[in-house]
Amino acid sequence: MIGEKGVRATKEEEQREPFPLREAAAMAVATALPLQQFIASLDDTCLPKILQVCSGVYFQGSVYEISGSEVSFSTGDLIKVIGLELLSVCCEDLSNNDKFELPINHTGLFKVVPDEMPFSTVEEMMSMRPVGLESCLPFTFTSRSKMTFDSVTLGAGKALTVLSIEQREGEEDRVRCHVQGQQEVSAEVLIPLSTRGDFVECESKECYTLQEIMSSPGLRSRRFRFENTTKCQRPLVLSPIHQVNALMNLRKNILKFPSSLEVDVVDVTELCQDVKFVTPLSLPEVISQPDESFPAVVNVLEGPDSRSPFKCSWLPELSKRSQLVFHRRGTSAMILLSSLKSRKAQQYFLVSHQYGGRFRRRPREFNSVYELYVASMQAPGLKVSVTRNCEEVEEEGLPGLSVGDQLEVVRCERMELPCESPTAQRQSVEALLCHRLPEPDDGDDDDDEEEVKQDEERQEVLLPLYMPGHFCEVLKDKKKYRLRDLGKDFSLPLDVKVVSRDPDVESDPLAGFACLRIEAAMLEPVIQASFPYRSDRCFEIPTRWLSMSVAFTTDPLPWPSGEPPECHLDRVTEVTDTFFYEFRKLESSDEAPPPRPPKRNLSLASCKKSSSKASKKTSKHRTDKNAPTKKLADLTLNSKKRPPAPPPPAILEDEPPPIVPRKSSGANKTSGKALPNTYVKMEEPKKKTAPLCEAEADEDSEHDYETVDETLLTMMKAAQENVMFY
């Protein structure tokens, strides 16, 4: 059993029930039955039934504890059973009292175990049949003693099969039985119901499923065994286990518990006809109520979830034990708006068609050609302006676009991509055919320029659908629209701006946005509601998107009879991004995804990659070969990167420093001319770079720079020896 006998009712729990009910329970203790036995005797035709608990039980380890709530039945509690659902069958072994459960769809078959106790008369045996005689015939029994009927004598142990009951007016009822004689000779005899003897029922060959056994109250009172003798030979008692759907007095939700709960109950249906049980209703169930049920005051039994998709002022007040006035039910036309993405978080709004503000259209922005295609399908003749340059990629079929180019979308067709190899197969993709429009005429163009513009008007541009881009819609519409007119005259989505706010909305949240996007229009089943202390300020509750339970009450309405207040309806309701994404899932479940770019030819790509690598390698070697010439050119007085000055020659302590002769004296002694500055004349060794480069023609050599360094050192040494120190 799931339940365990435990905590009894406290004094406060006992005092919460009316005294007549406790008195009725005390008077009916003699007829108390276990809950499982009582529920097994019920069917759907006799519901509802009101039961009173005679012994309390703490329902421990049940499904209600798992779901976060506890259920405890205390003495005196009233339970109104409103529904039953067969869950499983409890099998009890009579030999050792072991119990196990089988699902109701168990495929095994069962045979009836005959009673061992003999019956003294035929009438007693027939009255103890589990079901009506007509529905269980034929069945077989034997007599332990010899029987004589008129001229027929039957010996002890003879098997008799009951075929029917013979009823004649003015005569005793008799049963017609079939008797199997010797040598396959059979006969029929009529046995009066008052015949005495020791009669024992024989085992029948008929087999039953669990469904058949549970559907017959007579069969449920019998003992059974498995047809398959390898499972269990011992007799079993089968008991149904139902899931009970019930209402409880002073409880505000529907309880569901198994009938195997160990609690004793008594039927008090006739005594408690005037007891009012709270009936919780969900919002969709409230919508299905007749019009006569409105207006009404309701109690909130379960408030909305904390993760509700609405962000509005009335939502926090829908808490448990609060009251609402339901004015009417119906369907409301709404528009879903969203703010554009920016540094601030994106916001979403549900706006009623009764919104009184005025809107002006705003140009839409598109970030791909596919978005252009979708928009053009909804509004033909779409014109856009390019807002960002797009470089031409010839091998992928992407044309070049410049900022300011104006395009008019014509239609969608297929285009062939250019093929780099003549043997490769051409790829065909979907593309958007557009006309490139000329720039506006300033009136100063001559005839030749006019002809060029006419040619530009006929210029066609094919944009693959997978092509990225940045476009802005070209609009010349300055008209102001109502919200309901925008939904009728234009296809969605549509970008708008509020140019005049609704005067009936105290703080219009839509007026502060530079641009809003109309995402979709919808018809939502709603309940117009208000709070009792502010019955003239109404709001609409979309029943599809808010989960809560309420109960109708008989409380009076918060206004004089026949004088309902004039309601002012909240026309703007902010919703969360969860609402927007869930709505998108419902609306765009069948939309195809944007197309993908075509696959590139991997062989051609690898060839391009290898060729680019080779070119890079060649350029690298060429740069290295030019390095010596560059270094030689840097050895000038005008160079920014001079080599470090040579250190002075070593001077011995015992010798005086050497005397350097003047330039003029040295020059006159030789040729009468001044010697050229050797440090400036260093560009002459450039002539020697040619053979050096020829010696370095081996591209595999990694030490080309070593020869260059040795040459530089030699030249620097010669320059050092020719420098004149003063």
XYZ file of C-alpha atoms in Angstrom:
726
model
C 0.000 0.000 0.000
C 1.169 3.521 -0.708
C -0.333 5.115 2.397
C 0.568 4.491 6.025
C -1.659 5.012 9.050
C -0.264 7.887 10.973
C -1.149 11.377 12.045
C -4.759 11.908 13.185
C -6.748 15.108 12.885
C -5.941 17.923 15.283
C -8.597 19.800 17.213
C -8.441 22.687 14.748
C -9.023 20.300 11.831
C -11.969 18.718 13.642
C -13.502 22.133 14.361
C -13.333 23.287 10.785
C -16.165 20.940 9.713
C -19.795 21.784 10.495
C -21.173 19.968 13.514
C -23.955 18.152 11.602
C -21.337 16.534 9.350
C -19.313 15.225 12.281
C -22.535 13.968 13.829
C -23.495 12.257 10.590
C -20.088 10.601 10.449
C -20.459 9.347 14.002
C -23.881 7.881 13.171
C -22.515 6.133 10.057
C -19.418 4.534 11.591
C -21.080 1.126 11.428
C -21.225 1.273 7.613
C -17.625 2.492 7.114
C -15.627 0.647 4.445
C -12.012 0.717 3.348
C -11.516 3.223 0.557
C -10.314 0.616 -1.938
C -13.292 -1.642 -1.316
C -15.753 1.226 -1.609
C -14.205 2.617 -4.800
C -14.185 -0.862 -6.366
C -17.973 -1.023 -5.953
C -18.515 2.260 -7.872
C -18.805 3.037 -11.550
C -19.028 6.277 -13.532
C -22.825 6.171 -13.673
C -23.252 6.660 -9.912
C -20.871 9.618 -9.600
C -20.458 12.073 -7.981
C -20.316 10.583 -4.492
C -19.584 12.450 -1.265
C -17.497 10.481 1.236
C -16.496 11.326 4.767
C -13.238 10.138 6.295
C -13.719 8.013 9.417
C -10.045 7.392 10.159
C -7.364 9.894 9.198
C -4.152 9.031 7.393
C -1.047 11.008 6.514
C -0.480 10.453 2.796
C 3.288 9.912 2.741
C 5.549 9.158 -0.223
C 2.864 9.916 -2.791
C 2.933 11.703 -6.113
C 1.804 14.895 -4.411
C 4.922 15.044 -2.306
C 7.024 14.691 -5.464
C 5.169 17.524 -7.177
C 5.687 19.802 -4.213
C 2.450 19.441 -2.210
C 1.283 17.201 0.626
C -2.122 15.569 0.957
C -3.406 14.531 4.372
C -6.862 13.145 5.096
C -8.144 13.760 8.598
C -11.168 12.404 10.402
C -14.265 14.301 9.326
C -12.913 15.495 5.940
C -15.379 15.455 3.063
C -14.314 14.045 -0.309
C -16.435 14.514 -3.431
C -15.484 11.805 -5.936
C -15.989 13.157 -9.472
C -14.060 10.661 -11.590
C -12.368 7.252 -11.602
C -9.602 5.870 -13.786
C -8.471 2.228 -13.570
C -4.715 2.160 -13.096
C -3.721 -1.403 -12.195
C -4.799 -4.576 -10.423
C -3.608 -5.707 -6.996
C -3.042 -9.493 -6.766
C -3.064 -10.986 -3.257
C -1.799 -14.513 -2.625
C -4.142 -16.033 -0.040
C -1.598 -18.620 1.127
C 1.023 -16.125 2.365
C -0.701 -12.718 1.981
C 1.890 -11.544 -0.545
C 0.729 -8.734 -2.829
C 1.903 -7.502 -6.215
C 0.477 -5.262 -8.923
C -0.183 -5.953 -12.584
C -0.930 -3.312 -15.237
C -4.461 -3.302 -16.550
C -3.204 -4.190 -20.051
C -1.497 -7.373 -18.816
C -1.780 -10.003 -21.569
C -1.893 -13.075 -19.335
C -5.110 -15.119 -18.874
C -6.745 -16.309 -15.658
C -9.017 -19.208 -14.699
C -11.654 -19.201 -11.986
C -10.736 -21.291 -8.943
C -13.914 -23.154 -7.802
C -15.066 -22.805 -4.196
C -14.183 -25.778 -1.975
C -17.176 -25.348 0.336
C -20.133 -27.539 -0.829
C -23.643 -26.146 -1.257
C -26.622 -27.884 0.425
C -29.175 -27.050 -2.285
C -29.129 -26.241 -5.973
C -30.802 -22.890 -5.269
C -28.013 -21.906 -2.846
C -25.373 -22.841 -5.382
C -27.092 -20.813 -8.105
C -27.502 -17.750 -5.863
C -23.766 -17.702 -5.136
C -22.790 -17.446 -8.760
C -20.469 -14.469 -9.328
C -22.545 -13.036 -12.181
C -26.053 -13.425 -13.504
C -26.853 -16.961 -14.566
C -27.601 -16.060 -18.179
C -24.200 -14.357 -18.598
C -22.098 -17.180 -17.140
C -23.669 -20.283 -18.603
C -22.826 -23.015 -19.076
C -21.086 -24.065 -15.866
C -20.517 -27.528 -14.395
C -21.048 -29.000 -10.916
C -21.132 -32.428 -9.318
C -23.063 -34.073 -6.473
C -21.287 -36.102 -3.793
C -24.442 -38.160 -3.229
C -26.814 -40.106 -5.492
C -29.791 -38.146 -6.857
C -33.145 -39.438 -8.180
C -35.498 -37.344 -10.319
C -38.796 -38.975 -11.296
C -37.530 -41.939 -13.315
C -33.890 -40.788 -13.564
C -31.197 -41.741 -11.063
C -27.778 -40.085 -11.136
C -24.814 -41.586 -9.304
C -22.402 -39.688 -7.057
C -19.657 -37.710 -8.836
C -21.607 -37.383 -12.068
C -20.816 -34.086 -13.866
C -23.832 -31.897 -14.635
C -23.634 -28.912 -16.972
C -26.263 -26.210 -16.389
C -27.686 -25.002 -19.704
C -30.617 -22.765 -18.687
C -33.317 -22.065 -16.089
C -36.849 -23.235 -16.750
C -39.487 -20.943 -15.270
C -43.163 -21.937 -15.500
C -46.059 -20.128 -13.958
C -47.440 -21.963 -10.918
C -44.509 -24.399 -10.827
C -41.140 -24.497 -9.116
C -38.169 -23.195 -11.090
C -35.861 -25.867 -12.426
C -32.462 -25.924 -14.136
C -31.940 -27.788 -17.373
C -28.689 -29.799 -17.147
C -26.748 -31.884 -19.642
C -25.460 -35.281 -18.490
C -22.758 -37.216 -20.339
C -23.464 -40.953 -20.109
C -21.519 -44.064 -21.036
C -20.469 -44.758 -24.623
C -20.891 -41.053 -25.473
C -24.597 -41.193 -24.745
C -25.891 -37.840 -23.438
C -29.156 -36.721 -21.941
C -30.834 -33.665 -20.428
C -32.540 -33.590 -17.042
C -34.573 -30.969 -15.173
C -33.461 -30.487 -11.555
C -35.663 -28.483 -9.161
C -33.885 -25.633 -7.317
C -35.019 -27.069 -3.962
C -33.124 -30.331 -4.522
C -30.893 -31.074 -1.516
C -27.450 -32.670 -1.501
C -23.723 -31.886 -1.433
C -23.060 -29.903 -4.593
C -19.559 -28.776 -5.591
C -18.662 -26.468 -8.472
C -16.210 -27.885 -11.043
C -13.303 -25.965 -12.594
C -14.245 -24.256 -15.828
C -12.151 -24.209 -18.974
C -13.069 -20.556 -19.609
C -10.192 -18.031 -19.370
C -10.465 -14.293 -18.682
C -8.276 -11.211 -19.109
C -7.806 -8.597 -16.398
C -10.034 -6.189 -18.327
C -12.885 -8.743 -18.405
C -12.509 -9.598 -14.727
C -12.464 -5.952 -13.605
C -15.499 -5.090 -15.729
C -17.683 -7.705 -13.935
C -18.508 -7.143 -10.236
C -19.375 -10.869 -9.913
C -16.055 -12.059 -11.300
C -14.125 -9.645 -9.074
C -15.457 -11.524 -6.026
C -14.009 -14.849 -7.200
C -10.559 -16.337 -6.845
C -8.332 -16.912 -9.847
C -5.101 -18.545 -10.886
C -2.838 -18.037 -13.872
C -3.663 -20.147 -16.900
C 0.072 -20.635 -17.311
C 0.780 -23.004 -14.430
C 4.516 -22.168 -14.416
C 3.787 -18.712 -12.999
C 1.725 -19.436 -9.914
C -0.525 -22.288 -8.902
C -1.870 -20.698 -5.738
C -5.230 -18.904 -5.799
C -5.239 -15.105 -6.050
C -7.722 -12.394 -5.116
C -7.788 -9.574 -7.687
C -8.639 -6.025 -6.595
C -8.753 -2.949 -8.864
C -6.661 0.128 -8.047
C -8.218 3.331 -9.372
C -6.985 6.858 -9.611
C -9.596 8.894 -7.785
C -10.314 12.442 -8.991
C -11.999 14.309 -6.188
C -12.805 17.684 -4.684
C -12.409 18.327 -0.994
C -14.277 20.720 1.185
C -12.122 23.777 1.991
C -9.545 22.701 -0.594
C -9.117 24.624 -3.834
C -7.737 22.171 -6.356
C -8.610 18.799 -7.835
C -6.995 15.933 -5.938
C -5.797 12.763 -7.633
C -4.877 9.843 -5.400
C -4.902 6.023 -5.697
C -7.741 4.045 -4.157
C -5.220 1.834 -2.340
C -4.815 4.533 0.309
C -5.438 2.999 3.733
C -8.353 5.074 4.945
C -11.909 4.190 5.980
C -14.777 6.177 4.493
C -18.548 6.353 4.724
C -21.015 7.432 2.037
C -22.752 10.684 3.083
C -24.044 11.740 -0.336
C -27.684 11.955 0.772
C -26.852 13.930 3.936
C -24.594 16.518 2.231
C -26.553 17.573 -0.839
C -26.398 21.258 0.177
C -22.609 21.329 0.793
C -20.844 23.601 -1.707
C -17.527 22.332 -3.019
C -15.114 24.731 -4.634
C -14.685 23.927 -8.340
C -11.363 25.240 -9.696
C -11.426 26.383 -13.314
C -8.562 27.188 -15.641
C -8.807 30.221 -17.901
C -9.679 28.129 -21.002
C -12.463 26.540 -18.930
C -13.690 29.997 -17.938
C -13.872 30.907 -21.637
C -16.183 27.921 -22.206
C -18.675 29.088 -19.562
C -22.034 30.459 -20.830
C -22.593 34.191 -21.201
C -25.022 34.126 -18.268
C -22.073 33.447 -15.932
C -20.715 36.981 -16.526
C -20.140 39.379 -14.884
C -19.091 37.581 -11.709
C -16.687 37.832 -8.803
C -14.068 35.063 -8.767
C -11.436 33.949 -6.302
C -7.884 33.353 -7.532
C -6.955 29.862 -6.362
C -3.566 29.612 -8.071
C -1.826 32.728 -9.307
C 0.267 32.926 -12.479
C 3.704 31.420 -12.619
C 6.586 33.662 -11.616
C 7.962 33.227 -15.162
C 4.865 34.714 -16.721
C 5.299 36.084 -20.281
C 3.619 39.398 -19.314
C 5.188 42.506 -17.772
C 2.290 44.684 -16.667
C 1.015 46.482 -13.573
C -1.920 44.152 -12.865
C 0.081 40.905 -12.958
C 1.682 41.114 -9.459
C -1.772 41.591 -7.925
C -3.026 38.235 -9.266
C -1.885 36.404 -6.173
C -3.517 33.590 -4.270
C -6.679 34.523 -2.334
C -7.171 37.725 -4.321
C -10.445 38.518 -6.066
C -11.239 39.588 -9.619
C -14.306 40.761 -11.479
C -14.785 38.960 -14.795
C -16.840 41.353 -16.934
C -17.079 39.355 -20.155
C -15.309 36.868 -22.363
C -14.581 37.146 -26.066
C -11.961 37.503 -28.791
C -9.721 40.542 -29.156
C -7.715 41.693 -32.199
C -4.140 42.489 -31.159
C -0.915 43.619 -32.786
C 2.525 42.403 -31.688
C 5.123 45.208 -31.719
C 8.846 45.085 -31.041
C 11.464 47.768 -30.586
C 14.552 47.649 -32.799
C 17.791 46.242 -31.448
C 20.016 48.844 -29.861
C 22.164 49.304 -26.807
C 19.087 48.927 -24.642
C 17.268 45.615 -24.244
C 14.693 44.891 -26.918
C 11.070 45.299 -25.781
C 7.830 43.721 -27.004
C 4.217 44.890 -26.713
C 0.723 43.536 -27.309
C -1.418 46.440 -28.513
C -5.180 46.404 -28.904
C -6.816 47.493 -32.162
C -8.551 50.194 -30.114
C -5.225 52.021 -29.617
C -5.893 55.679 -30.490
C -2.406 56.852 -31.443
C -1.213 57.662 -34.969
C 1.692 56.023 -36.782
C 3.907 56.942 -39.691
C 5.752 54.375 -41.756
C 9.507 54.041 -41.369
C 11.915 52.529 -43.931
C 12.853 48.970 -43.160
C 16.443 47.728 -43.081
C 17.540 44.415 -44.595
C 20.778 42.550 -43.895
C 20.647 39.993 -46.707
C 19.201 39.447 -50.154
C 17.006 36.702 -48.739
C 15.289 39.244 -46.482
C 14.690 41.363 -49.564
C 13.144 38.366 -51.287
C 10.769 37.648 -48.378
C 9.717 41.305 -48.196
C 9.175 41.506 -51.966
C 6.908 38.450 -51.873
C 4.670 40.279 -49.409
C 4.885 43.705 -51.105
C 5.770 43.637 -54.856
C 7.635 46.604 -56.322
C 9.953 46.987 -53.348
C 12.647 49.656 -53.797
C 15.753 49.782 -51.646
C 18.975 51.762 -51.359
C 22.380 50.188 -50.707
C 23.839 51.408 -47.408
C 27.197 49.595 -47.477
C 29.625 48.747 -50.254
C 29.744 45.143 -51.486
C 32.823 43.947 -53.347
C 32.388 41.874 -56.473
C 33.287 38.175 -56.197
C 33.076 36.827 -59.729
C 33.579 33.130 -58.968
C 30.669 33.197 -56.461
C 28.380 35.290 -58.642
C 28.301 38.248 -56.247
C 27.990 41.592 -58.066
C 29.543 44.802 -56.842
C 27.285 47.338 -55.117
C 28.102 50.865 -54.005
C 26.610 53.002 -51.285
C 23.651 54.935 -52.646
C 22.741 52.483 -55.430
C 18.982 52.188 -55.711
C 17.489 48.833 -56.683
C 13.973 47.825 -57.610
C 13.141 44.172 -56.910
C 11.571 42.500 -59.953
C 11.349 38.748 -59.425
C 13.190 35.623 -58.319
C 14.852 33.435 -60.943
C 17.782 31.056 -61.342
C 21.276 32.062 -62.393
C 24.360 30.060 -63.377
C 27.579 30.685 -61.502
C 30.781 31.227 -63.538
C 32.874 28.086 -63.891
C 36.655 28.274 -63.608
C 37.294 24.932 -65.310
C 35.781 24.180 -68.727
C 35.172 20.551 -67.733
C 33.461 21.330 -64.433
C 29.685 21.258 -64.134
C 27.960 24.626 -63.864
C 26.037 25.368 -60.674
C 22.608 26.982 -60.737
C 21.341 29.000 -57.777
C 18.302 31.132 -56.982
C 18.823 34.852 -57.374
C 16.825 38.049 -57.119
C 16.522 40.014 -60.331
C 16.713 43.760 -59.637
C 16.797 46.899 -61.783
C 19.505 49.375 -60.906
C 17.771 52.767 -60.883
C 19.551 55.926 -62.106
C 20.341 58.811 -59.816
C 17.722 61.600 -59.603
C 17.807 64.009 -62.582
C 19.014 67.535 -61.699
C 17.807 69.060 -65.035
C 21.310 69.915 -66.419
C 21.973 66.724 -68.363
C 22.489 66.851 -72.109
C 21.212 64.345 -74.678
C 24.170 61.972 -74.375
C 23.792 61.760 -70.601
C 20.080 61.153 -71.037
C 20.816 58.158 -73.276
C 23.248 56.797 -70.704
C 20.582 57.089 -68.020
C 18.116 55.257 -70.209
C 20.639 52.451 -70.555
C 21.122 52.439 -66.793
C 17.383 52.076 -66.315
C 17.511 48.874 -68.277
C 20.516 47.564 -66.361
C 19.699 44.311 -64.597
C 21.460 42.991 -61.506
C 21.235 39.404 -60.258
C 21.702 39.043 -56.498
C 22.033 35.442 -55.200
C 19.686 34.811 -52.263
C 22.593 33.772 -50.049
C 24.389 37.068 -50.644
C 24.858 39.283 -47.561
C 24.211 42.967 -47.888
C 22.861 46.098 -46.257
C 19.792 47.739 -47.764
C 17.285 50.363 -46.662
C 13.757 50.667 -47.981
C 12.972 53.738 -50.091
C 9.744 55.371 -48.851
C 7.903 58.535 -49.894
C 4.855 57.960 -47.684
C 4.274 60.746 -45.114
C 0.690 59.804 -44.252
C -0.455 59.131 -40.654
C -2.227 55.836 -40.026
C -4.276 54.204 -37.312
C -3.010 50.874 -36.047
C -5.976 48.959 -37.475
C -5.444 50.574 -40.911
C -1.797 49.568 -41.040
C -2.758 45.943 -40.556
C -5.290 46.144 -43.404
C -3.355 48.144 -46.016
C 0.173 46.745 -45.674
C 1.805 43.372 -45.292
C 3.809 42.596 -42.166
C 6.436 43.077 -40.811
C 6.268 46.865 -40.999
C 8.428 49.551 -39.370
C 6.524 52.506 -37.888
C 6.897 55.411 -35.463
C 4.301 56.895 -33.126
C 3.787 60.513 -34.171
C 0.792 61.206 -31.886
C 0.171 59.267 -28.702
C -3.097 57.799 -27.447
C -4.775 60.418 -25.211
C -6.607 57.738 -23.221
C -3.363 56.055 -22.122
C -1.872 57.716 -19.059
C 1.767 56.940 -19.898
C 2.011 55.687 -23.450
C 5.166 53.487 -23.628
C 5.112 53.423 -27.446
C 5.669 57.156 -27.885
C 9.277 57.094 -26.699
C 10.641 54.818 -29.444
C 12.244 56.158 -32.611
C 11.139 53.062 -34.526
C 8.853 50.102 -33.818
C 8.309 46.995 -35.895
C 4.829 45.506 -36.359
C 5.615 41.801 -36.207
C 2.199 40.145 -36.534
C -1.537 40.501 -36.041
C -3.511 37.984 -34.013
C -6.944 37.132 -32.638
C -6.675 36.115 -29.011
C -9.383 34.671 -26.723
C -9.442 37.037 -23.752
C -11.293 37.689 -20.501
C -11.987 41.313 -19.664
C -11.303 41.685 -15.961
C -10.764 44.259 -13.233
C -10.142 44.401 -9.513
C -13.185 44.945 -7.247
C -11.769 48.136 -5.733
C -11.154 49.593 -9.219
C -13.859 48.055 -11.342
C -13.787 50.756 -14.050
C -10.116 50.121 -14.972
C -10.214 46.945 -17.034
C -7.537 44.821 -18.652
C -7.623 41.846 -21.005
C -6.196 38.479 -19.934
C -5.072 36.355 -22.941
C -6.149 32.891 -21.857
C -3.692 31.052 -24.110
C -0.629 32.589 -22.497
C -1.500 32.808 -18.789
C -1.889 29.781 -16.527
C -3.981 30.284 -13.386
C -7.053 28.755 -11.702
C -10.079 30.577 -10.334
C -13.412 29.716 -8.744
C -16.720 31.501 -9.282
C -18.336 32.908 -6.152
C -21.767 34.199 -5.221
C -20.374 37.474 -3.879
C -22.214 40.607 -5.043
C -20.768 42.742 -7.790
C -18.968 45.935 -6.645
C -21.502 48.300 -8.268
C -25.203 49.007 -7.885
C -27.535 46.472 -9.441
C -28.105 47.175 -13.115
C -25.591 50.059 -13.212
C -22.283 48.674 -14.518
C -19.443 51.230 -14.695
C -17.994 52.559 -17.935
C -14.815 50.558 -18.391
C -11.506 52.065 -19.509
C -9.436 49.318 -21.129
C -5.655 49.063 -20.959
C -4.634 49.028 -24.602
C -0.888 48.391 -24.334
C 0.564 45.369 -22.538
C 4.286 44.706 -22.420
C 5.363 41.076 -22.882
C 8.687 39.311 -22.446
C 11.002 37.967 -25.111
C 9.811 34.467 -24.136
C 6.347 35.357 -25.409
C 7.833 36.625 -28.679
C 9.952 33.511 -29.286
C 7.111 31.117 -28.426
C 4.795 33.033 -30.742
C 7.400 32.843 -33.507
C 7.628 29.075 -33.054
C 3.886 28.764 -33.601
C 3.802 31.128 -36.571
C 6.940 30.192 -38.512
C 7.066 26.426 -37.977
C 6.649 25.735 -41.739
C 8.972 28.419 -43.108
C 11.990 27.221 -45.076
C 15.446 28.325 -43.887
C 17.515 30.776 -45.975
C 19.531 29.170 -48.818
C 23.158 28.247 -48.330
C 26.009 29.354 -50.601
C 27.064 26.760 -53.226
C 29.932 24.427 -52.450
C 33.288 25.448 -53.852
C 35.452 23.225 -56.053
C 37.998 21.836 -53.596
C 40.497 20.838 -56.312
C 40.584 24.340 -57.766
C 40.811 25.840 -54.302
C 43.783 23.624 -53.454
C 45.502 24.586 -56.720
C 44.983 28.256 -55.919
C 46.321 27.734 -52.439
C 49.455 25.922 -53.628
C 50.149 28.525 -56.326
C 49.771 31.332 -53.815
C 52.217 29.566 -51.493
C 54.749 29.178 -54.329
C 54.484 32.830 -55.249
C 55.023 33.841 -51.641
C 58.130 31.623 -51.431
C 59.602 33.079 -54.631
C 59.052 36.614 -53.465
C 60.703 35.778 -50.179
C 63.871 34.543 -51.903
C 63.953 37.602 -54.142
C 63.810 39.839 -51.139
C 66.736 38.039 -49.522
C 68.892 38.425 -52.651
C 68.343 42.148 -52.752
C 69.392 42.488 -49.118
C 73.209 42.883 -49.776
C 72.681 45.707 -52.255
C 70.462 47.467 -49.749
C 73.044 47.119 -47.001
C 75.824 48.440 -49.242
C 73.719 51.398 -50.201
C 73.189 52.237 -46.546
C 76.975 52.723 -46.016
C 77.015 56.465 -46.762
C 77.498 59.585 -44.723
C 73.925 60.604 -45.400
C 72.522 57.267 -44.165
C 70.401 57.324 -41.062
C 71.793 53.984 -39.945
C 75.577 54.479 -39.795
C 77.801 51.714 -38.543
C 79.408 52.365 -35.154
C 82.620 54.396 -35.179
C 85.787 52.266 -35.036
C 87.591 52.277 -31.688
C 90.870 54.305 -31.416
C 94.096 52.365 -31.773
C 95.652 51.011 -28.634
C 98.166 53.467 -27.012
C 101.038 52.106 -24.993
C 101.833 53.807 -21.712
C 105.570 54.094 -22.479
C 105.144 55.642 -25.943
C 103.682 59.075 -26.841
C 100.628 59.214 -29.041
C 101.297 59.094 -32.800
C 101.375 62.306 -34.832
C 98.919 62.310 -37.688
C 100.116 64.303 -40.778
C 97.876 66.962 -42.246
C 95.875 66.273 -45.388
C 97.404 69.128 -47.333
C 101.028 68.066 -46.773
C 100.259 64.479 -47.662
C 98.450 65.478 -50.777
C 101.115 67.843 -52.068
C 103.833 65.293 -51.749
C 102.120 62.817 -54.028
C 100.272 64.546 -56.831
C 99.558 68.091 -55.719
C 95.826 67.296 -55.353
C 93.827 66.532 -52.255
C 93.098 62.879 -51.753
C 89.468 61.981 -51.992
C 87.630 61.102 -48.792
C 87.803 57.334 -48.701
C 84.798 57.067 -46.374
C 82.615 58.853 -48.926
C 83.925 56.835 -51.853
C 82.494 53.597 -50.330
C 79.844 53.305 -53.051
C 82.519 52.014 -55.481
C 82.356 48.414 -54.121
C 78.776 48.175 -55.452
C 80.318 46.893 -58.668
C 81.352 43.770 -56.799
C 77.720 42.872 -55.869
C 76.950 41.341 -59.241
C 79.267 38.355 -58.885
C 78.071 37.936 -55.326
C 74.484 37.649 -56.469
C 75.509 35.202 -59.150
C 77.197 33.047 -56.540
C 74.027 33.005 -54.487
C 71.774 31.627 -57.218
C 71.154 28.445 -55.214
C 67.661 28.923 -53.767
C 68.139 26.098 -51.284
C 71.005 27.847 -49.512
C 69.976 29.215 -46.111
C 73.248 31.172 -45.472
C 73.314 33.732 -48.236
C 73.856 36.467 -45.719
C 77.266 35.095 -44.503
C 79.198 36.194 -47.657
C 77.566 39.588 -47.492
C 78.639 40.071 -43.885
C 82.280 39.158 -44.667
C 82.358 41.653 -47.539
C 80.972 44.374 -45.317
C 83.568 43.665 -42.630
C 86.389 43.889 -45.198
C 85.145 47.181 -46.546
C 84.633 48.621 -43.061
C 88.205 47.632 -42.136
C 89.592 49.402 -45.198
C 87.573 52.495 -44.376
C 88.903 52.434 -40.823
C 92.513 52.412 -41.985
C 91.969 55.447 -44.252
C 90.183 57.640 -41.688
C 92.261 60.619 -40.575
C 92.252 61.320 -36.863
C 92.890 64.841 -35.696
